[in-house]
Amino acid sequence: MAVETPLKGNIGDSIKRKEDDRFIRGRGNYLDDIVLPGMLHMSIHRSPFAHARIKSIDTKAASAVPGVIAVVTGDLLAQHKLAWMPTLSGDTQAVLATDKVRFQGQEVACVIATDPYVARDAAALIEVDYDVLPAVVDPWKSLEPGAPLIRDEKEGQKNNHIYHWEAGDKAKTDEAFAKADRVVKLDTFYPRCHPSPLETCGIVADVNSATGHATLYMTSQAPHAHRTLFAIVAGLPEQNIRIISPDIGGGFGNKVPIYPGYVVATAASLLIGKPVKWVEDRSENLISTGFARDFHMSGEMALRNDGRMLGLRVKMLSDNGAFYADAQPTKFRAGLFHIVTGSYDLPAAHVETDGAYTNKAPGGVAYRCSFRVTEASYLIERLVESAALEMNMDPTEIRLKNFIQPEQFPYMSATGFEYDSGDYPRAMQLALDKLGYKELRKEQAEKRKKGELMGIGVASFTEVVGAGPGKHYDIVGLRMFDSAELRVHPTGKAILKLGVKSQGQGHETTFAQIVTEELGIPAADIEVQEGDTDNTPYGLGTYASRSTPVGGAATAMVSRKLRDKAKKIAAHLLEASEADIEFDHGKFFVRGSPSKSKTIQDVAFAAYTNLPDGLEAGLEGVTYYDPPNMTFPFGTYLVVVDIDRGTGQVKVRRMVAVDDCGVRINPMVVEGQIHGGLTEGFGIAFMELITFDEEGNCLGSNFTDYLLPTSWETPKFEMGETVTPSPHHPIGAKGVGESATVGSPAAFVNAVIDAVGHLGIKNIDMPVTSDKVWEALNKVGAAE
Ligand code: CDP
């Protein structure tokens, strides 16, 4: 019988996820599992109207309910200067409404009670007298003269326009368009959708009035940054605030912003002197926290007749809701949307973006996306599909003709990104081979003759992840570095503490693997800790696929720092000169005599027991890593669909996904990330939609209206990989968590358009539901 050697956990080893032991046994410790002695519960009374002036709030009936301890209104918060808070985009947001409500579901008052159900019942008894105002839910209409002014409390705000921001070179782009043989245009809308993590947002705020210490258990993807913001907003000394982000049941960007519920629960705990818990229910999550997308995009591509791309012109209007609360680097008003040139060698590009207030919930979170890269990737990949269709070219041929070539890296894009590495033709070829593209095209031609609708969708995305070089990227002024602290104990076991924070991505396993690779300590001997601000080094958190590019790099660098010190100790133990010591997989030996060696465990013991003269005891260190550049993962996704003319139903027959995220630390974890991302992309493409009626009522506020894909609908995914290391990352890794959500929606929609394009249907906006497909077919007389 063959005996399997257990994997040590080096880079490239698909070891099982350490954290799953506790999760599959039901021993995870999520926010709602936290119960403190004397803890009270908070429920929020929300506005039923999208736009209304508050005439009065009557809290008498709610206050009289047995078990109710306090009712908090905006006026009470205003006395403590907490009625408004700053957003991550430098705007302000009402914590509890004082003057008027600006979206349906806005926080108006909070009830604190001894029991969560009492709090909820009492919140329903709060009487608010509203003067209802006209609502505007369409950003185009909100920018028209005479539209209701949403942010009338903002000094100098005379209309609903938020920002104008541009990237690229306008004159050069105009020149390219003047020279073009033809221009292809696409207007499209990436609808509002929601990250909808399994666990909603929540807090247990425990402010000790005797010591002034605030311990805040929060569903936070960025606990350190949140602590700093709490210190600034609430005026509490930062050292007195401890944010603990426990196990998190998914974040996807939903848990990056600071929400009113967090602020009121903390203020209530401070005023009452007891811990206060607030956990959103599902509808609260869907209507009030962290929506994504809502981008109206218009792209024009200048081309030569042979299909060579000459220039790109993009206009985008973002619907930001009532408060501009996007979580993104300060300098970039529309996030990193200007990555919209994608995988193509576009000599000129110009991007103009504008934002508008509407009577909808704020958010603008980068749902599984690096600051609006998803919308950009969707637009360029849909636009290339339109170009192929109009020019009667194969969608793979036009891409191959225009891809940035491997020898062009590092490549400077027309909008100012320096792409680190890539081999786009190789990823595409692998995907085409896996799918059997040529045969499927033949099948499609045969089917078309019989009137059957089959489509093959292509998307070759490029992402930009790993913010970032601190000189360009910051969140409310905090430079976007990240950190790792590593201590090796005398018995050779280690604790690694990180500034990032997993929401289910497997950091406890994969970050240990980086230390294993660098120091030779088995992954099982390394404990990874995250999420407690008192116990981990400062970092900007986990979102935008930045953990591996930044926190992973910090981990490799701190390991190397320890290795350098370990070398000195090994030289002492081996009675050799440090210059003669070599290291290989956990062993230090004298060059030329590998049998004379000391293990990392021997060295760790010596670090506390037997040191060379003059060397500090211990084996620990910390690294704050500021990456020299972002990383640029990429891939090609191919989708095959069959469409029923009678119902408009789209069936995804095949999906091949080839991803390149540089060196893969744990291939199994990477596949899991891609699988999850593709599922979310599928849901967005075909099912998920949060929309609003004319009065601003949110449609899509529960899981019977907002449809998430289950295993029943989700197609089977066939995955492949290429590996093009990042030249500047210490272990050559790029981020991967978001690639599949970024790249896949365009592949799904392109497959539908590929099936119906020959009938004259050029675009169907997401979600591509059967009724929309049938209607489009019916319009061109092709429905049955
Ligand atoms: O920031 P976030 O953790 O969401 O995204 P990520 O850095 O892309 O990592 C997601 C998970 O995949 C982590 O557990 C990573 O360590 C792992 N990963 C990997 O094993 N190899 C890569 N090249 C990239 C990520």
Short mmCIF file of C-alpha atoms in Angstrom, two decimals, residues 48 163 170 223 273-274 278 295 310 345-346 372 378 412 463 507 540 549 692 704 770:
data_model
loop_
_atom_site.label_atom_id
_atom_site.label_comp_id
_atom_site.label_asym_id
_atom_site.label_seq_id
_atom_site.Cartn_x
_atom_site.Cartn_y
_atom_site.Cartn_z
CA PRO A 48 -41.30 54.03 4.42
CA TYR A 163 -18.68 64.77 -9.18
CA LYS A 170 -9.07 63.70 -24.88
CA PRO A 223 -11.12 46.82 11.49
CA GLY A 273 -23.48 51.95 30.10
CA LYS A 274 -24.39 48.47 28.85
CA TRP A 278 -27.57 45.37 16.52
CA PHE A 295 -23.53 52.43 -13.64
CA LEU A 310 -7.46 52.81 -32.44
CA ASP A 345 -3.46 47.69 -26.81
CA LEU A 346 -5.51 50.84 -27.22
CA ARG A 372 -15.47 49.57 -9.98
CA TYR A 378 -18.18 44.53 -18.46
CA MET A 412 1.42 51.55 -19.80
CA GLU A 463 -8.23 43.31 -13.47
CA HIS A 507 -6.38 33.22 5.09
CA LEU A 540 -6.20 48.66 5.61
CA PRO A 549 -0.93 41.24 -3.24
CA PHE A 692 -37.22 50.93 -7.65
CA THR A 704 -38.02 35.90 -3.17
CA SER A 770 -36.27 35.02 -20.13
#
